[in-house]
Each structure stands twice: as structure tokens, then as C-alpha cells.
Amino acid sequence: MTKEEIRALAETLDQARRRRREIDPLTLAHPALSLPEAYAVQAEGVGLRAGGGEKVVGFKMGLTSEAKMRQMGVNAPIWGVLTDAMRLDNGGAFACAGAIHPRVEPEIAFIIGRDLKGRPSPEEALKSCSGVCAALEIIDSRYRDFRFTLPDVVADDCSACAFVLGPAVRPAEADVSRLKMALEIDGQAVQEGSSEAIYGHPARSLAALCALLDEAGEFLKAGSVVLAGAATQAVALKAGSRARAVVEGLGEASVSVV
Ligand code: OOG
Ligand code: MG
């Protein structure tokens, strides 16, 4: 694929996002779209957002749990980019009208305390963190009915839309290996899982991200946010409701949907 074709695909996705109009998966017209090409489309799309003034603040891992792979019919961990425009205040508002068909999922986030380069072990990766938080991720695929192949979803920045972080806890004060995690809508638990569902251990997801970034010639800078991936399936968001992630020992992150 040429640079121009990559750019055109990134623009198609960016327009779908800005106009809030779902599109066909890219692989319908481009069945040969490869994973490396898809990451190139993602990078070009992040460049478009940066051109609009957004700053990269971190990364997200996706499809790190069985529940998510089953829900989406796709079977390998992937990563995407988070920008400052995606971050919402804890307890703040998310405007449904700004998205196509948003869904929410409970996550654990890491705050990177010092630059993390190369391919660390999960233990080393965890040591570089200054904080770990309960988090909510709001995903919003630009594709019709959230249906896509792996290259499609990678090109679409892994459905990234918004995220909310709960208060940060020092990693030394929280063993994140087997924490109960729940997603509540209007006070009712609608999804329940364990942090163990996130790639066996959320720090394993963080280390896997480092390896994938290393392959791409990138690394985690101090201050970056990393969403480790959902522990459960995602649930559709409706205006007027309140979503909350509750993670045992870490706390909670919530958002009002307006
Ligand atoms: C892809 C994004 C997956 C996660 O935590 O697994 C993801 C999607 O489900 O649309 O964010
Ligand atoms: Mg997620």
C-alpha cells in the first residue's frame, strides 16, 4: 500500500469519527490490508488528531481478555493511542451525541513513573509505574455494528474514544493480580470479572505493550497512561445513565452519560 493510500484510509476513519457516521470495515474494499499497514493507518490518524491540537498521553491495550476476544470475534492483543482529548474527569460527563454507538468497559490503568524502554518483564514494567488506578474505557468503533477484523480495528485506533481514571494507588500498595472488577450501570452490576482476566495479569499486558511498542520503535515515556485492557465484555451506553467501574482495593472511576 502506498503512503497516499494509507493517508486516505486514515482520513476516511477520521471523518467517520468527526461526523459520527459509521462506515464499512476497510477490509471490505481492501481485503489485503495487513496488520503493519493497519498500524500505519492508525499512526496517520493520530497524526491528524495531533494536527488538530491533540496531545498523545498514553496507550491502550485491547483484546487482552477471553471475554473481549469472544465478544468481538478477534483473537490477538492489539494496541492503540490515547490523547488528552479522550480523557474525562472522574465523575464527569460523557456526551453520547459526540459518539456513534459508545460502549463502556471496566479496566485497570497504569501511570508510568519513569521511561520504560525495550522489553521488560511484567515485574520490571510494574516497578516503573508510579500509580495504578481503577478505570473506565469508553470505546466507539467507527465501523457499522462494531464489526471488524483485526487490521480494521487496529486502523481505527482500537475503537478508542474516551477514558476515566480513578485515584492512583501506589503499585507497592496494591497486588493487582486477582482483584474483583465490576462494571455498574445506575448502581447495578452488569459485568463482573477479575483482573486476572486481563492477559493473566495486568502487568503482563503492560509488558506485552512494551514489547509491541519496541517492535514499532517506540517506548513508554514517564507520565504516560496505559489502559491494560478490559476484564469483561463492553456494555452499550445510554444517555441519562451513570457508569462506574469498581476495582477491589483500587477504588472506582465513574462517568455520567449525557
Ligand atoms: C476493540 C477495543 C478492545 C479492550 O479493552 O479489549 C478494548 C473493541 O472492542 O472495539 O479496548
Ligand atoms: Mg478497552
PDB file of C-alpha atoms and ligand atoms in Angstrom:
ATOM      1  CA  MET A   1       0.000   0.000   0.000  1.00  0.00           C
ATOM      2  CA  THR A   2       1.305   3.478  -0.825  1.00  0.00           C
ATOM      3  CA  LYS A   3       1.671   6.359   1.632  1.00  0.00           C
ATOM      4  CA  GLU A   4      -1.207   8.105  -0.144  1.00  0.00           C
ATOM      5  CA  GLU A   5      -3.491   5.091   0.263  1.00  0.00           C
ATOM      6  CA  ILE A   6      -2.629   4.844   3.975  1.00  0.00           C
ATOM      7  CA  ARG A   7      -3.373   8.543   4.360  1.00  0.00           C
ATOM      8  CA  ALA A   8      -6.713   8.205   2.525  1.00  0.00           C
ATOM      9  CA  LEU A   9      -7.825   5.361   4.812  1.00  0.00           C
ATOM     10  CA  ALA A  10      -6.857   7.394   7.901  1.00  0.00           C
ATOM     11  CA  GLU A  11      -8.892  10.310   6.574  1.00  0.00           C
ATOM     12  CA  THR A  12     -11.925   8.094   5.954  1.00  0.00           C
ATOM     13  CA  LEU A  13     -11.815   6.898   9.575  1.00  0.00           C
ATOM     14  CA  ASP A  14     -11.201  10.396  10.936  1.00  0.00           C
ATOM     15  CA  GLN A  15     -14.192  11.754   9.032  1.00  0.00           C
ATOM     16  CA  ALA A  16     -16.396   8.930  10.281  1.00  0.00           C
ATOM     17  CA  ARG A  17     -15.355   9.867  13.835  1.00  0.00           C
ATOM     18  CA  ARG A  18     -15.893  13.582  13.409  1.00  0.00           C
ATOM     19  CA  ARG A  19     -19.199  13.214  11.543  1.00  0.00           C
ATOM     20  CA  ARG A  20     -20.328  10.374  13.829  1.00  0.00           C
ATOM     21  CA  ARG A  21     -21.200   8.168  10.882  1.00  0.00           C
ATOM     22  CA  GLU A  22     -20.390   4.501  10.908  1.00  0.00           C
ATOM     23  CA  ILE A  23     -18.619   3.077   7.877  1.00  0.00           C
ATOM     24  CA  ASP A  24     -17.941  -0.328   6.346  1.00  0.00           C
ATOM     25  CA  PRO A  25     -14.819  -2.083   7.572  1.00  0.00           C
ATOM     26  CA  LEU A  26     -11.799  -1.017   5.492  1.00  0.00           C
ATOM     27  CA  THR A  27     -11.061  -4.660   4.662  1.00  0.00           C
ATOM     28  CA  LEU A  28     -14.283  -4.860   2.638  1.00  0.00           C
ATOM     29  CA  ALA A  29     -12.652  -2.717  -0.072  1.00  0.00           C
ATOM     30  CA  HIS A  30      -9.078  -3.635   0.917  1.00  0.00           C
ATOM     31  CA  PRO A  31      -9.098  -7.319   1.846  1.00  0.00           C
ATOM     32  CA  ALA A  32      -5.299  -7.461   1.759  1.00  0.00           C
ATOM     33  CA  LEU A  33      -4.844  -4.751   4.428  1.00  0.00           C
ATOM     34  CA  SER A  34      -2.057  -6.151   6.614  1.00  0.00           C
ATOM     35  CA  LEU A  35      -1.505  -5.599  10.323  1.00  0.00           C
ATOM     36  CA  PRO A  36       1.605  -3.406   9.752  1.00  0.00           C
ATOM     37  CA  GLU A  37      -0.375  -1.341   7.230  1.00  0.00           C
ATOM     38  CA  ALA A  38      -3.210  -1.071   9.735  1.00  0.00           C
ATOM     39  CA  TYR A  39      -0.795   0.309  12.374  1.00  0.00           C
ATOM     40  CA  ALA A  40       0.433   2.782   9.738  1.00  0.00           C
ATOM     41  CA  VAL A  41      -3.187   3.919   9.188  1.00  0.00           C
ATOM     42  CA  GLN A  42      -3.572   4.242  12.981  1.00  0.00           C
ATOM     43  CA  ALA A  43      -0.390   6.370  13.212  1.00  0.00           C
ATOM     44  CA  GLU A  44      -1.570   8.583  10.352  1.00  0.00           C
ATOM     45  CA  GLY A  45      -4.921   9.015  12.134  1.00  0.00           C
ATOM     46  CA  VAL A  46      -3.160  10.000  15.365  1.00  0.00           C
ATOM     47  CA  GLY A  47      -1.175  12.482  13.247  1.00  0.00           C
ATOM     48  CA  LEU A  48      -4.442  14.001  12.011  1.00  0.00           C
ATOM     49  CA  ARG A  49      -5.634  14.406  15.604  1.00  0.00           C
ATOM     50  CA  ALA A  50      -2.269  15.895  16.599  1.00  0.00           C
ATOM     51  CA  GLY A  51      -2.648  18.329  13.702  1.00  0.00           C
ATOM     52  CA  GLY A  52      -5.901  19.405  15.366  1.00  0.00           C
ATOM     53  CA  GLY A  53      -4.020  20.173  18.585  1.00  0.00           C
ATOM     54  CA  GLU A  54      -4.412  16.881  20.489  1.00  0.00           C
ATOM     55  CA  LYS A  55      -1.502  15.518  22.506  1.00  0.00           C
ATOM     56  CA  VAL A  56      -0.627  11.860  22.944  1.00  0.00           C
ATOM     57  CA  VAL A  57      -0.931  10.966  26.642  1.00  0.00           C
ATOM     58  CA  GLY A  58      -0.588   7.205  26.528  1.00  0.00           C
ATOM     59  CA  PHE A  59      -1.652   3.900  25.080  1.00  0.00           C
ATOM     60  CA  LYS A  60      -4.334   1.256  25.396  1.00  0.00           C
ATOM     61  CA  MET A  61      -4.137  -2.472  25.112  1.00  0.00           C
ATOM     62  CA  GLY A  62      -7.112  -4.207  23.556  1.00  0.00           C
ATOM     63  CA  LEU A  63      -8.470  -7.736  23.314  1.00  0.00           C
ATOM     64  CA  THR A  64      -6.332  -8.937  26.205  1.00  0.00           C
ATOM     65  CA  SER A  65      -9.185 -10.920  27.763  1.00  0.00           C
ATOM     66  CA  GLU A  66     -11.104 -14.013  26.658  1.00  0.00           C
ATOM     67  CA  ALA A  67     -14.380 -12.168  27.265  1.00  0.00           C
ATOM     68  CA  LYS A  68     -13.452  -9.410  24.834  1.00  0.00           C
ATOM     69  CA  MET A  69     -11.976 -11.701  22.191  1.00  0.00           C
ATOM     70  CA  ARG A  70     -15.157 -13.759  22.263  1.00  0.00           C
ATOM     71  CA  GLN A  71     -17.383 -10.679  22.149  1.00  0.00           C
ATOM     72  CA  MET A  72     -15.515  -9.195  19.176  1.00  0.00           C
ATOM     73  CA  GLY A  73     -14.618 -12.425  17.358  1.00  0.00           C
ATOM     74  CA  VAL A  74     -10.984 -11.345  17.116  1.00  0.00           C
ATOM     75  CA  ASN A  75      -8.114 -13.155  18.783  1.00  0.00           C
ATOM     76  CA  ALA A  76      -4.884 -11.248  19.404  1.00  0.00           C
ATOM     77  CA  PRO A  77      -3.892  -8.365  21.693  1.00  0.00           C
ATOM     78  CA  ILE A  78      -3.568  -5.029  19.941  1.00  0.00           C
ATOM     79  CA  TRP A  79      -2.623  -1.519  20.997  1.00  0.00           C
ATOM     80  CA  GLY A  80      -3.864   1.980  20.319  1.00  0.00           C
ATOM     81  CA  VAL A  81      -3.039   5.560  21.232  1.00  0.00           C
ATOM     82  CA  LEU A  82      -4.744   7.775  23.833  1.00  0.00           C
ATOM     83  CA  THR A  83      -4.861  11.554  23.512  1.00  0.00           C
ATOM     84  CA  ASP A  84      -5.630  14.313  26.023  1.00  0.00           C
ATOM     85  CA  ALA A  85      -8.969  14.960  24.290  1.00  0.00           C
ATOM     86  CA  MET A  86     -10.108  11.451  25.270  1.00  0.00           C
ATOM     87  CA  ARG A  87      -9.574  11.952  28.980  1.00  0.00           C
ATOM     88  CA  LEU A  88     -12.641  12.714  31.093  1.00  0.00           C
ATOM     89  CA  ASP A  89     -12.671  13.810  34.744  1.00  0.00           C
ATOM     90  CA  ASN A  90     -13.566  11.130  37.235  1.00  0.00           C
ATOM     91  CA  GLY A  91     -17.267  11.662  37.986  1.00  0.00           C
ATOM     92  CA  GLY A  92     -17.554  13.930  34.942  1.00  0.00           C
ATOM     93  CA  ALA A  93     -19.806  13.783  31.911  1.00  0.00           C
ATOM     94  CA  PHE A  94     -19.577  11.930  28.617  1.00  0.00           C
ATOM     95  CA  ALA A  95     -21.680  13.327  25.762  1.00  0.00           C
ATOM     96  CA  CYS A  96     -23.319  10.465  23.885  1.00  0.00           C
ATOM     97  CA  ALA A  97     -24.077  12.779  20.956  1.00  0.00           C
ATOM     98  CA  GLY A  98     -20.338  13.053  20.327  1.00  0.00           C
ATOM     99  CA  ALA A  99     -20.047   9.340  19.570  1.00  0.00           C
ATOM    100  CA  ILE A 100     -21.589   6.775  17.201  1.00  0.00           C
ATOM    101  CA  HIS A 101     -22.516   3.785  19.397  1.00  0.00           C
ATOM    102  CA  PRO A 102     -20.391   4.034  22.540  1.00  0.00           C
ATOM    103  CA  ARG A 103     -19.780   1.108  24.869  1.00  0.00           C
ATOM    104  CA  VAL A 104     -18.126   1.088  28.272  1.00  0.00           C
ATOM    105  CA  GLU A 105     -15.806  -1.434  29.924  1.00  0.00           C
ATOM    106  CA  PRO A 106     -14.035  -1.697  33.278  1.00  0.00           C
ATOM    107  CA  GLU A 107     -10.246  -1.518  33.188  1.00  0.00           C
ATOM    108  CA  ILE A 108      -7.091  -1.050  35.211  1.00  0.00           C
ATOM    109  CA  ALA A 109      -4.744   1.791  34.233  1.00  0.00           C
ATOM    110  CA  PHE A 110      -1.054   2.237  34.942  1.00  0.00           C
ATOM    111  CA  ILE A 111       0.719   5.582  35.282  1.00  0.00           C
ATOM    112  CA  ILE A 112       4.308   5.288  34.096  1.00  0.00           C
ATOM    113  CA  GLY A 113       6.713   6.883  36.613  1.00  0.00           C
ATOM    114  CA  ARG A 114       9.936   6.640  34.609  1.00  0.00           C
ATOM    115  CA  ASP A 115      10.692   5.946  30.934  1.00  0.00           C
ATOM    116  CA  LEU A 116      10.147   2.300  30.135  1.00  0.00           C
ATOM    117  CA  LYS A 117      12.125   1.135  27.089  1.00  0.00           C
ATOM    118  CA  GLY A 118      12.760  -2.215  25.469  1.00  0.00           C
ATOM    119  CA  ARG A 119      11.132  -5.446  26.583  1.00  0.00           C
ATOM    120  CA  PRO A 120      10.793  -5.506  30.368  1.00  0.00           C
ATOM    121  CA  SER A 121       9.387  -8.410  32.349  1.00  0.00           C
ATOM    122  CA  PRO A 122       5.966  -7.800  33.940  1.00  0.00           C
ATOM    123  CA  GLU A 123       7.735  -7.249  37.294  1.00  0.00           C
ATOM    124  CA  GLU A 124      10.133  -4.689  35.788  1.00  0.00           C
ATOM    125  CA  ALA A 125       7.270  -2.976  33.969  1.00  0.00           C
ATOM    126  CA  LEU A 126       5.312  -2.723  37.210  1.00  0.00           C
ATOM    127  CA  LYS A 127       8.342  -1.245  39.014  1.00  0.00           C
ATOM    128  CA  SER A 128       8.458   1.657  36.572  1.00  0.00           C
ATOM    129  CA  CYS A 129       4.880   2.656  37.466  1.00  0.00           C
ATOM    130  CA  SER A 130       4.096   5.456  39.890  1.00  0.00           C
ATOM    131  CA  GLY A 131       0.433   4.579  40.125  1.00  0.00           C
ATOM    132  CA  VAL A 132      -2.286   2.117  39.307  1.00  0.00           C
ATOM    133  CA  CYS A 133      -5.964   3.064  39.044  1.00  0.00           C
ATOM    134  CA  ALA A 134      -9.452   1.746  38.500  1.00  0.00           C
ATOM    135  CA  ALA A 135     -10.547   2.999  35.091  1.00  0.00           C
ATOM    136  CA  LEU A 136     -13.420   3.093  32.646  1.00  0.00           C
ATOM    137  CA  GLU A 137     -12.830   2.964  28.937  1.00  0.00           C
ATOM    138  CA  ILE A 138     -15.469   4.164  26.510  1.00  0.00           C
ATOM    139  CA  ILE A 139     -14.958   2.567  23.118  1.00  0.00           C
ATOM    140  CA  ASP A 140     -16.737   3.632  19.934  1.00  0.00           C
ATOM    141  CA  SER A 141     -15.968   1.700  16.792  1.00  0.00           C
ATOM    142  CA  ARG A 142     -16.233   3.748  13.641  1.00  0.00           C
ATOM    143  CA  TYR A 143     -17.442   0.564  11.912  1.00  0.00           C
ATOM    144  CA  ARG A 144     -21.047  -0.468  11.434  1.00  0.00           C
ATOM    145  CA  ASP A 145     -22.347  -2.538  14.355  1.00  0.00           C
ATOM    146  CA  PHE A 146     -18.855  -2.832  15.887  1.00  0.00           C
ATOM    147  CA  ARG A 147     -17.987  -5.492  13.293  1.00  0.00           C
ATOM    148  CA  PHE A 148     -14.404  -5.678  12.112  1.00  0.00           C
ATOM    149  CA  THR A 149     -11.322  -7.802  11.510  1.00  0.00           C
ATOM    150  CA  LEU A 150      -8.064  -7.338  13.418  1.00  0.00           C
ATOM    151  CA  PRO A 151      -6.497  -4.932  10.839  1.00  0.00           C
ATOM    152  CA  ASP A 152      -9.751  -2.917  10.746  1.00  0.00           C
ATOM    153  CA  VAL A 153      -9.862  -2.343  14.491  1.00  0.00           C
ATOM    154  CA  VAL A 154      -6.126  -1.537  14.667  1.00  0.00           C
ATOM    155  CA  ALA A 155      -6.540   1.071  11.897  1.00  0.00           C
ATOM    156  CA  ASP A 156      -9.438   2.531  13.921  1.00  0.00           C
ATOM    157  CA  ASP A 157      -7.151   3.130  16.935  1.00  0.00           C
ATOM    158  CA  CYS A 158      -8.665   0.065  18.604  1.00  0.00           C
ATOM    159  CA  SER A 159     -12.048   1.823  18.935  1.00  0.00           C
ATOM    160  CA  ALA A 160     -10.528   4.406  21.330  1.00  0.00           C
ATOM    161  CA  CYS A 161     -12.974   7.146  22.308  1.00  0.00           C
ATOM    162  CA  ALA A 162     -12.671   8.237  25.953  1.00  0.00           C
ATOM    163  CA  PHE A 163     -11.371   7.121  29.333  1.00  0.00           C
ATOM    164  CA  VAL A 164     -11.733   7.968  33.002  1.00  0.00           C
ATOM    165  CA  LEU A 165      -9.155   7.283  35.706  1.00  0.00           C
ATOM    166  CA  GLY A 166      -9.917   6.738  39.364  1.00  0.00           C
ATOM    167  CA  PRO A 167      -7.469   7.910  42.035  1.00  0.00           C
ATOM    168  CA  ALA A 168      -3.948   6.497  41.672  1.00  0.00           C
ATOM    169  CA  VAL A 169      -2.732   3.959  44.237  1.00  0.00           C
ATOM    170  CA  ARG A 170       0.989   3.192  44.678  1.00  0.00           C
ATOM    171  CA  PRO A 171       1.768  -0.112  42.939  1.00  0.00           C
ATOM    172  CA  ALA A 172       3.589  -1.326  46.071  1.00  0.00           C
ATOM    173  CA  GLU A 173       0.326  -0.969  47.993  1.00  0.00           C
ATOM    174  CA  ALA A 174      -1.812  -2.972  45.588  1.00  0.00           C
ATOM    175  CA  ASP A 175      -1.377  -6.522  44.357  1.00  0.00           C
ATOM    176  CA  VAL A 176      -3.259  -6.216  41.078  1.00  0.00           C
ATOM    177  CA  SER A 177      -3.085  -9.902  40.144  1.00  0.00           C
ATOM    178  CA  ARG A 178      -6.564 -11.023  41.244  1.00  0.00           C
ATOM    179  CA  LEU A 179      -8.791  -8.078  42.025  1.00  0.00           C
ATOM    180  CA  LYS A 180     -12.553  -8.267  41.671  1.00  0.00           C
ATOM    181  CA  MET A 181     -13.714  -5.861  38.979  1.00  0.00           C
ATOM    182  CA  ALA A 182     -17.276  -4.759  38.329  1.00  0.00           C
ATOM    183  CA  LEU A 183     -19.000  -2.538  35.836  1.00  0.00           C
ATOM    184  CA  GLU A 184     -22.103  -0.893  37.248  1.00  0.00           C
ATOM    185  CA  ILE A 185     -24.775   0.958  35.335  1.00  0.00           C
ATOM    186  CA  ASP A 186     -27.023   3.065  37.573  1.00  0.00           C
ATOM    187  CA  GLY A 187     -25.799   1.184  40.618  1.00  0.00           C
ATOM    188  CA  GLN A 188     -26.473  -2.296  39.207  1.00  0.00           C
ATOM    189  CA  ALA A 189     -23.559  -4.628  38.468  1.00  0.00           C
ATOM    190  CA  VAL A 190     -23.922  -5.531  34.790  1.00  0.00           C
ATOM    191  CA  GLN A 191     -20.487  -7.156  34.296  1.00  0.00           C
ATOM    192  CA  GLU A 192     -18.204  -8.776  36.830  1.00  0.00           C
ATOM    193  CA  GLY A 193     -14.743 -10.177  36.367  1.00  0.00           C
ATOM    194  CA  SER A 194     -11.256 -10.425  37.795  1.00  0.00           C
ATOM    195  CA  SER A 195      -8.099  -8.514  36.923  1.00  0.00           C
ATOM    196  CA  GLU A 196      -6.600 -11.948  36.268  1.00  0.00           C
ATOM    197  CA  ALA A 197      -8.716 -11.978  33.071  1.00  0.00           C
ATOM    198  CA  ILE A 198      -6.510  -9.170  31.725  1.00  0.00           C
ATOM    199  CA  TYR A 199      -3.847 -11.228  29.978  1.00  0.00           C
ATOM    200  CA  GLY A 200      -3.360 -13.424  33.048  1.00  0.00           C
ATOM    201  CA  HIS A 201      -2.130 -10.364  34.983  1.00  0.00           C
ATOM    202  CA  PRO A 202      -2.490  -6.656  34.122  1.00  0.00           C
ATOM    203  CA  ALA A 203       1.310  -6.218  34.385  1.00  0.00           C
ATOM    204  CA  ARG A 204       1.710  -8.891  31.700  1.00  0.00           C
ATOM    205  CA  SER A 205      -0.443  -6.729  29.452  1.00  0.00           C
ATOM    206  CA  LEU A 206       1.793  -3.742  30.255  1.00  0.00           C
ATOM    207  CA  ALA A 207       4.928  -5.762  29.429  1.00  0.00           C
ATOM    208  CA  ALA A 208       3.323  -7.012  26.194  1.00  0.00           C
ATOM    209  CA  LEU A 209       2.582  -3.401  25.239  1.00  0.00           C
ATOM    210  CA  CYS A 210       6.258  -2.518  25.818  1.00  0.00           C
ATOM    211  CA  ALA A 211       7.338  -5.340  23.502  1.00  0.00           C
ATOM    212  CA  LEU A 212       4.856  -4.253  20.805  1.00  0.00           C
ATOM    213  CA  LEU A 213       5.957  -0.618  21.128  1.00  0.00           C
ATOM    214  CA  ASP A 214       9.606  -1.684  20.979  1.00  0.00           C
ATOM    215  CA  GLU A 215       8.854  -3.518  17.729  1.00  0.00           C
ATOM    216  CA  ALA A 216       7.375  -0.261  16.416  1.00  0.00           C
ATOM    217  CA  GLY A 217      10.440   1.741  17.567  1.00  0.00           C
ATOM    218  CA  GLU A 218       8.528   3.422  20.388  1.00  0.00           C
ATOM    219  CA  PHE A 219       8.544   3.297  24.178  1.00  0.00           C
ATOM    220  CA  LEU A 220       6.547   4.392  27.219  1.00  0.00           C
ATOM    221  CA  LYS A 221       7.522   7.842  28.426  1.00  0.00           C
ATOM    222  CA  ALA A 222       7.298   8.899  32.065  1.00  0.00           C
ATOM    223  CA  GLY A 223       3.841  10.290  32.754  1.00  0.00           C
ATOM    224  CA  SER A 224       2.099   8.109  30.156  1.00  0.00           C
ATOM    225  CA  VAL A 225      -1.216   6.441  30.939  1.00  0.00           C
ATOM    226  CA  VAL A 226      -1.700   2.803  29.942  1.00  0.00           C
ATOM    227  CA  LEU A 227      -5.095   1.112  29.842  1.00  0.00           C
ATOM    228  CA  ALA A 228      -4.330  -2.570  30.329  1.00  0.00           C
ATOM    229  CA  GLY A 229      -7.492  -3.873  28.625  1.00  0.00           C
ATOM    230  CA  ALA A 230     -10.998  -4.774  29.705  1.00  0.00           C
ATOM    231  CA  ALA A 231     -11.636  -7.600  32.149  1.00  0.00           C
ATOM    232  CA  THR A 232     -15.202  -8.144  30.931  1.00  0.00           C
ATOM    233  CA  GLN A 233     -17.358  -7.571  27.889  1.00  0.00           C
ATOM    234  CA  ALA A 234     -18.266  -3.978  26.992  1.00  0.00           C
ATOM    235  CA  VAL A 235     -21.808  -2.655  27.531  1.00  0.00           C
ATOM    236  CA  ALA A 236     -23.701  -0.102  25.396  1.00  0.00           C
ATOM    237  CA  LEU A 237     -24.024   3.351  26.967  1.00  0.00           C
ATOM    238  CA  LYS A 238     -27.303   5.255  27.103  1.00  0.00           C
ATOM    239  CA  ALA A 239     -27.840   8.934  27.783  1.00  0.00           C
ATOM    240  CA  GLY A 240     -29.129   9.589  31.282  1.00  0.00           C
ATOM    241  CA  SER A 241     -27.262   6.702  32.878  1.00  0.00           C
ATOM    242  CA  ARG A 242     -24.226   6.573  35.113  1.00  0.00           C
ATOM    243  CA  ALA A 243     -21.425   4.058  34.592  1.00  0.00           C
ATOM    244  CA  ARG A 244     -18.975   3.072  37.291  1.00  0.00           C
ATOM    245  CA  ALA A 245     -16.005   0.725  37.425  1.00  0.00           C
ATOM    246  CA  VAL A 246     -15.299  -0.658  40.878  1.00  0.00           C
ATOM    247  CA  VAL A 247     -11.983  -2.417  41.392  1.00  0.00           C
ATOM    248  CA  GLU A 248     -11.358  -4.148  44.711  1.00  0.00           C
ATOM    249  CA  GLY A 249      -8.585  -2.386  46.629  1.00  0.00           C
ATOM    250  CA  LEU A 250      -8.085   0.314  43.989  1.00  0.00           C
ATOM    251  CA  GLY A 251     -11.271   2.333  44.070  1.00  0.00           C
ATOM    252  CA  GLU A 252     -13.631   3.484  41.382  1.00  0.00           C
ATOM    253  CA  ALA A 253     -13.979   5.546  38.246  1.00  0.00           C
ATOM    254  CA  SER A 254     -17.321   6.881  37.062  1.00  0.00           C
ATOM    255  CA  VAL A 255     -18.967   8.921  34.387  1.00  0.00           C
ATOM    256  CA  SER A 256     -22.428  10.385  33.773  1.00  0.00           C
ATOM    257  CA  VAL A 257     -23.730   9.880  30.279  1.00  0.00           C
ATOM    258  CA  VAL A 258     -25.495  12.958  28.953  1.00  0.00           C
TER     259      VAL A 258
HETATM  260  C1  OOG B   1     -11.780  -3.084  20.439  1.00  0.00           C
HETATM  261  C2  OOG B   1     -11.127  -2.477  21.656  1.00  0.00           C
HETATM  262  C3  OOG B   1     -10.838  -3.516  22.713  1.00  0.00           C
HETATM  263  C4  OOG B   1     -10.252  -3.883  25.165  1.00  0.00           C
HETATM  264  O1  OOG B   1     -10.081  -3.409  26.298  1.00  0.00           O
HETATM  265  O2  OOG B   1     -10.218  -5.097  24.954  1.00  0.00           O
HETATM  266  C5  OOG B   1     -10.507  -2.946  24.038  1.00  0.00           C
HETATM  267  C6  OOG B   1     -13.280  -3.179  20.574  1.00  0.00           C
HETATM  268  O3  OOG B   1     -13.776  -3.974  21.382  1.00  0.00           O
HETATM  269  O4  OOG B   1     -13.985  -2.455  19.842  1.00  0.00           O
HETATM  270  O5  OOG B   1     -10.449  -1.759  24.268  1.00  0.00           O
HETATM  271 MG    MG B   2     -10.519  -1.355  26.417  1.00  0.00          MG
END
